[in-house]
Each structure stands twice: as C-alpha cells, then as structure tokens.
C-alpha cells in the first residue's frame, strides 16, 4: 500500500491531533484509529509519535487530560482540546493553507 | 484483566525496567497497555492468533527514543553508587545528571547532541536559536525580533545589489554583517562578489566598503530599518586563489558554507546563530559561535579551531589538526583524519578517528568522553577522571598503571610510539575504544 511520506507529515502531527480532538474528546488508540479511517489506512500514527505529541501539546496547555471512568475493560485517559488549543489549531490551519498555496505555486509554476 | 492484557502488561513492564518509577511514567504505561490491548484485540478479531496479535500491536509502538527522553534512566546510576562500575557513563550531582550525549536536570534535558535548552531563556535546537521565549529567533528563514514574524517566511527577495572587488592587493579581508543570513560560496572568477538579496530595495541598505591602508578591505552591511523589517540574504563568493586572511563577523544570523575550495585563512564569528559548513577545503579555519550550533560535514583543513559557548558541535568527516572547545553543549566528531585537542565544560565529548596523525588530548568537566581510534593504532595513553570511571576497551593494552579512575600504558605493544592519547575529566567517565 502507498503511504504518505513521514517527512511531509512530521511538521503537521500537532495540527492533525488538535483537529481530531476538536471534534470531541478522545484517547490514544481512538485518535490513531480516526487518522487511519480518515486516510483509508494510508497514514498510521504510531504510539510513540502520538504520545510525544500529546505530551508536548499538554505541556503547552493546548490540551488537557483526564481519566475516564470505563465500566468495561481498562480505564482510559482522555484528551480534551483547550481554548488555547483551538486558537493554535486555527492559526495552524491558516498557515497550512498559506503554505500549501505557496508551495504549489513554487513547485508547479514555471517562469 | 484478560490474558492479552496480562501479556502486554508484562512486556511493557520489561521494556521500562530501566526507567525510574514515577506517576508520569505509570500513567504513560497504562495508556500504552490500554492502546496495545485494544490493537491486539482488533488484530485477533481480524483472525490472528493471540501471540501474533500481540506482536503486531507492539509493532505499532514505533521509535520510542524521543518520547522516552523525558523519563530518567537511573538504574545505572544507582548501580554506580554501590559498585562503581567502571563501564558506567553516568555522572550525577543532585538532580543534575550527565550521561552519554545528554545533560539533564531532573526530567529536563538541558543539552544533548542536537540542542541546548536553558528554559525559555535560551533554546538551541536543530540549528535554530530562540532567546527570551521566542522574542528573538534565528532559524533557516532568517532572524526575527518580536513575536510577530508570520508572513516573513515566504517573503520574496530579489537580488538588489551585486558588488565586485579585486582582491589582488588585499591580504586582510573583513566582512561584517549584523543581522543577515550569510552564504559563502566559490567565486568563478578572481574577484570577490557579494550579492545582496532583500525583500525591499533601498540603496541605503547596500553594503559599504572601505580600504584601510593598501592591503585591508573592510566591508560592512548597509543600514537596516528599525521599524519595518527587511528580510535579507547575503551571498559572498570568494575566489579560490585568495590565500590570505578572511574574517566574517555575523551577530544575529546563520552562516552557511557550501562547496568551497579556499586557500584563505577563514575566521567566522557568529555571535547568535548557527554555522554550517559542507564540502569545503579551507586551509585554515576558525569558527567561533557564542550561541548557536556548529555543523560541519566533509571538511578538509590543515588546521581548524572550533569554539562554541552555547550550542552543540557536530562534525562528520573532517581532516586536519583540530582544536575544539565548548562550554555548554555536546561535541560529536566522527570520521576524523588528524589529531587535536578537545575541551568541553558541560557536555559530552565523542570522537571517532578514522586515522590518527598526531596527539589526541581531551579534557572535560561535566560530561562523558568517548574516544574511538583504529584498532591497530600504536600509541601511549593516559586516562584519568576525578569522579568518573575510566576504561580502555582496546584489544591489546600494556598497562603501566591501572585503577578505576586512572590508567596509563601502551596500545598494541608499542614501545616507542609516535602519538599520545591523553584524556582527562573532572566528573565524567572516559572510554577509549
């Protein structure tokens, strides 16, 4: 299966995770499952990346975590986007659109 | 707890056995166990056997190095206190720990191979410098002051000024740019060419030059506006046959050297900003960085002096007699053909010699030292550390003296060796291999 290059995705993992949490609180594997579903399996966020980013976002107060009360199976730690996280996401999306446009101009344009 | 979870829990416990227990680590482990259990159950539902399903789930972990950096490995350290393991490369003073390439304070990494992090005051990472929590930044896109720097990134820059200088009578060339990223490259002609790229064109911004006496040429950057930021990029093309002094001063900005063949004695002073040199042949090279990292790759010199205050020094494939000094930041120099003196205050020293052509001297205060030399090198050696252990992993060693923190002798049955390896440390361990 074709999958997206790691280099391209690396700078954008924070934005990806914020945008998923912006749709509702979630926990580790559920986030990576959502990514997998949204990309038809073309991008798999591994656990190391996932938690590195979670921890970084939490340190920057972009997300908060809380332990959920799971009656079935193991207890889960949920992550919730904060106001600061929403602001970061908005800024990231603007930057992303801008970067996308400019990079397209550069690589597809001919003088 | 089901059978799969028990097995996963056991495996995770084994993986993290070398980390100090903490609430933070326990929470992370619980999260990983819950995720991997869910993944394994999914895999089992797809038809895999239990053992395969668990193996598959562990493949999803990925590269844990970066994640685990925040957690402290201290079992080694506890061992050291009891047994004084000679092989040990950890030094701990209270919360302050030095291990291999890393300096940590509590859970926080202050300096490692790629970065120096003194909190929001100063961060140096992957070639970018950040002071005052983003107030002042130097990165690949240039230098920015203040927080509002979006929009600069893709600012167009045009070649606004191209100046040419005849260097025939010059033996002392000084170029001074304060805030601009500078590229040094080869000139195709016998002339020095300086190209100035800027986001706004104004003759006030162009360089100024003066000749002092009949042999010195002094070139200085033009005015820079105080209020409205102008983005710049400077390209200096130096002729290959210029064989005299060439000093570049740069206060806040990067210096890049790429594909340069120069007979000059090149001195670079980069106060705040990283220096990167690749594919260069330079007779004599001096690099001084106050805040910022130094990266060299494929550099041949007769003599090179690399000095850094805050920032890592990473070098690969270098030839010459070296003098390398650092205050805070690690030093990693691989594939050296040559010799040299290496000093580090806070940070490790890691040297890998491909060919030894002279004496090797290292000294460090806090930080481990690791020196690798060719297997068959004939040399005399002295390794000594005040607090850390020293070890010699070479195959053929004749010891004159051997203790935990001091060894002396000869490598490979040398009787009258040409070279000496002398390594000293106050608090770090030393390893010769």
PDB file of N, CA and C in Angstrom, chain B residues 23-56:
ATOM      1  N   UNK B  23       4.925   8.825  38.748  1.00  0.00           N
ATOM      2  CA  UNK B  23       3.490   8.847  38.414  1.00  0.00           C
ATOM      3  C   UNK B  23       3.310   9.020  36.915  1.00  0.00           C
ATOM      4  N   UNK B  24       4.132   9.914  36.399  1.00  0.00           N
ATOM      5  CA  UNK B  24       4.062  10.238  34.993  1.00  0.00           C
ATOM      6  C   UNK B  24       4.294   8.995  34.134  1.00  0.00           C
ATOM      7  N   UNK B  25       5.332   8.232  34.497  1.00  0.00           N
ATOM      8  CA  UNK B  25       5.668   7.029  33.733  1.00  0.00           C
ATOM      9  C   UNK B  25       4.568   5.976  33.875  1.00  0.00           C
ATOM     10  N   UNK B  26       4.037   5.819  35.088  1.00  0.00           N
ATOM     11  CA  UNK B  26       2.972   4.831  35.295  1.00  0.00           C
ATOM     12  C   UNK B  26       1.769   5.171  34.420  1.00  0.00           C
ATOM     13  N   UNK B  27       1.412   6.460  34.376  1.00  0.00           N
ATOM     14  CA  UNK B  27       0.270   6.852  33.541  1.00  0.00           C
ATOM     15  C   UNK B  27       0.521   6.538  32.079  1.00  0.00           C
ATOM     16  N   UNK B  28       1.745   6.855  31.608  1.00  0.00           N
ATOM     17  CA  UNK B  28       2.064   6.577  30.208  1.00  0.00           C
ATOM     18  C   UNK B  28       1.984   5.075  29.927  1.00  0.00           C
ATOM     19  N   UNK B  29       2.530   4.278  30.853  1.00  0.00           N
ATOM     20  CA  UNK B  29       2.497   2.823  30.666  1.00  0.00           C
ATOM     21  C   UNK B  29       1.056   2.324  30.600  1.00  0.00           C
ATOM     22  N   UNK B  30       0.209   2.845  31.491  1.00  0.00           N
ATOM     23  CA  UNK B  30      -1.200   2.435  31.483  1.00  0.00           C
ATOM     24  C   UNK B  30      -1.850   2.767  30.139  1.00  0.00           C
ATOM     25  N   UNK B  31      -1.521   3.943  29.615  1.00  0.00           N
ATOM     26  CA  UNK B  31      -2.108   4.348  28.339  1.00  0.00           C
ATOM     27  C   UNK B  31      -1.639   3.405  27.227  1.00  0.00           C
ATOM     28  N   UNK B  32      -0.343   3.095  27.236  1.00  0.00           N
ATOM     29  CA  UNK B  32       0.190   2.218  26.198  1.00  0.00           C
ATOM     30  C   UNK B  32      -0.410   0.820  26.305  1.00  0.00           C
ATOM     31  N   UNK B  33      -0.527   0.323  27.540  1.00  0.00           N
ATOM     32  CA  UNK B  33      -1.094  -1.014  27.736  1.00  0.00           C
ATOM     33  C   UNK B  33      -2.530  -1.049  27.210  1.00  0.00           C
ATOM     34  N   UNK B  34      -3.310  -0.014  27.561  1.00  0.00           N
ATOM     35  CA  UNK B  34      -4.709   0.018  27.107  1.00  0.00           C
ATOM     36  C   UNK B  34      -4.778   0.058  25.579  1.00  0.00           C
ATOM     37  N   UNK B  35      -3.916   0.912  24.960  1.00  0.00           N
ATOM     38  CA  UNK B  35      -3.931   1.010  23.494  1.00  0.00           C
ATOM     39  C   UNK B  35      -3.526  -0.304  22.842  1.00  0.00           C
ATOM     40  N   UNK B  36      -2.390  -0.860  23.310  1.00  0.00           N
ATOM     41  CA  UNK B  36      -1.887  -2.079  22.676  1.00  0.00           C
ATOM     42  C   UNK B  36      -2.872  -3.235  22.858  1.00  0.00           C
ATOM     43  N   UNK B  37      -3.526  -3.274  24.019  1.00  0.00           N
ATOM     44  CA  UNK B  37      -4.511  -4.330  24.237  1.00  0.00           C
ATOM     45  C   UNK B  37      -5.635  -4.196  23.218  1.00  0.00           C
ATOM     46  N   UNK B  38      -6.081  -2.963  23.023  1.00  0.00           N
ATOM     47  CA  UNK B  38      -7.168  -2.756  22.071  1.00  0.00           C
ATOM     48  C   UNK B  38      -6.725  -3.114  20.643  1.00  0.00           C
ATOM     49  N   UNK B  39      -5.473  -2.735  20.319  1.00  0.00           N
ATOM     50  CA  UNK B  39      -4.964  -3.070  18.987  1.00  0.00           C
ATOM     51  C   UNK B  39      -4.894  -4.593  18.817  1.00  0.00           C
ATOM     52  N   UNK B  40      -4.352  -5.272  19.858  1.00  0.00           N
ATOM     53  CA  UNK B  40      -4.205  -6.728  19.766  1.00  0.00           C
ATOM     54  C   UNK B  40      -5.564  -7.412  19.618  1.00  0.00           C
ATOM     55  N   UNK B  41      -6.576  -6.895  20.350  1.00  0.00           N
ATOM     56  CA  UNK B  41      -7.909  -7.496  20.239  1.00  0.00           C
ATOM     57  C   UNK B  41      -8.468  -7.274  18.832  1.00  0.00           C
ATOM     58  N   UNK B  42      -8.244  -6.085  18.284  1.00  0.00           N
ATOM     59  CA  UNK B  42      -8.660  -5.825  16.902  1.00  0.00           C
ATOM     60  C   UNK B  42      -8.009  -6.819  15.943  1.00  0.00           C
ATOM     61  N   UNK B  43      -6.698  -7.019  16.148  1.00  0.00           N
ATOM     62  CA  UNK B  43      -5.955  -7.929  15.263  1.00  0.00           C
ATOM     63  C   UNK B  43      -6.481  -9.353  15.397  1.00  0.00           C
ATOM     64  N   UNK B  44      -6.809  -9.705  16.646  1.00  0.00           N
ATOM     65  CA  UNK B  44      -7.342 -11.045  16.882  1.00  0.00           C
ATOM     66  C   UNK B  44      -8.681 -11.205  16.170  1.00  0.00           C
ATOM     67  N   UNK B  45      -9.482 -10.148  16.215  1.00  0.00           N
ATOM     68  CA  UNK B  45     -10.771 -10.192  15.521  1.00  0.00           C
ATOM     69  C   UNK B  45     -10.601 -10.279  14.016  1.00  0.00           C
ATOM     70  N   UNK B  46      -9.428  -9.810  13.534  1.00  0.00           N
ATOM     71  CA  UNK B  46      -9.154  -9.929  12.093  1.00  0.00           C
ATOM     72  C   UNK B  46      -8.670 -11.334  11.755  1.00  0.00           C
ATOM     73  N   UNK B  47      -8.472 -12.169  12.786  1.00  0.00           N
ATOM     74  CA  UNK B  47      -8.130 -13.562  12.527  1.00  0.00           C
ATOM     75  C   UNK B  47      -6.742 -13.999  12.957  1.00  0.00           C
ATOM     76  N   UNK B  48      -5.976 -13.105  13.568  1.00  0.00           N
ATOM     77  CA  UNK B  48      -4.629 -13.502  14.006  1.00  0.00           C
ATOM     78  C   UNK B  48      -4.689 -14.306  15.300  1.00  0.00           C
ATOM     79  N   UNK B  49      -3.682 -15.167  15.482  1.00  0.00           N
ATOM     80  CA  UNK B  49      -3.531 -15.885  16.748  1.00  0.00           C
ATOM     81  C   UNK B  49      -3.129 -14.888  17.827  1.00  0.00           C
ATOM     82  N   UNK B  50      -3.355 -15.266  19.068  1.00  0.00           N
ATOM     83  CA  UNK B  50      -3.079 -14.338  20.170  1.00  0.00           C
ATOM     84  C   UNK B  50      -1.641 -13.814  20.141  1.00  0.00           C
ATOM     85  N   UNK B  51      -0.670 -14.752  20.003  1.00  0.00           N
ATOM     86  CA  UNK B  51       0.744 -14.333  20.041  1.00  0.00           C
ATOM     87  C   UNK B  51       1.075 -13.372  18.907  1.00  0.00           C
ATOM     88  N   UNK B  52       0.575 -13.692  17.706  1.00  0.00           N
ATOM     89  CA  UNK B  52       0.813 -12.815  16.554  1.00  0.00           C
ATOM     90  C   UNK B  52       0.163 -11.448  16.767  1.00  0.00           C
ATOM     91  N   UNK B  53      -1.046 -11.502  17.302  1.00  0.00           N
ATOM     92  CA  UNK B  53      -1.789 -10.257  17.522  1.00  0.00           C
ATOM     93  C   UNK B  53      -1.020  -9.345  18.471  1.00  0.00           C
ATOM     94  N   UNK B  54      -0.419  -9.954  19.514  1.00  0.00           N
ATOM     95  CA  UNK B  54       0.349  -9.142  20.456  1.00  0.00           C
ATOM     96  C   UNK B  54       1.597  -8.585  19.777  1.00  0.00           C
ATOM     97  N   UNK B  55       2.292  -9.439  18.999  1.00  0.00           N
ATOM     98  CA  UNK B  55       3.476  -8.956  18.271  1.00  0.00           C
ATOM     99  C   UNK B  55       3.114  -7.777  17.366  1.00  0.00           C
ATOM    100  N   UNK B  56       2.007  -7.928  16.642  1.00  0.00           N
ATOM    101  CA  UNK B  56       1.561  -6.855  15.747  1.00  0.00           C
ATOM    102  C   UNK B  56       1.319  -5.560  16.525  1.00  0.00           C
TER     103      UNK B  56
END
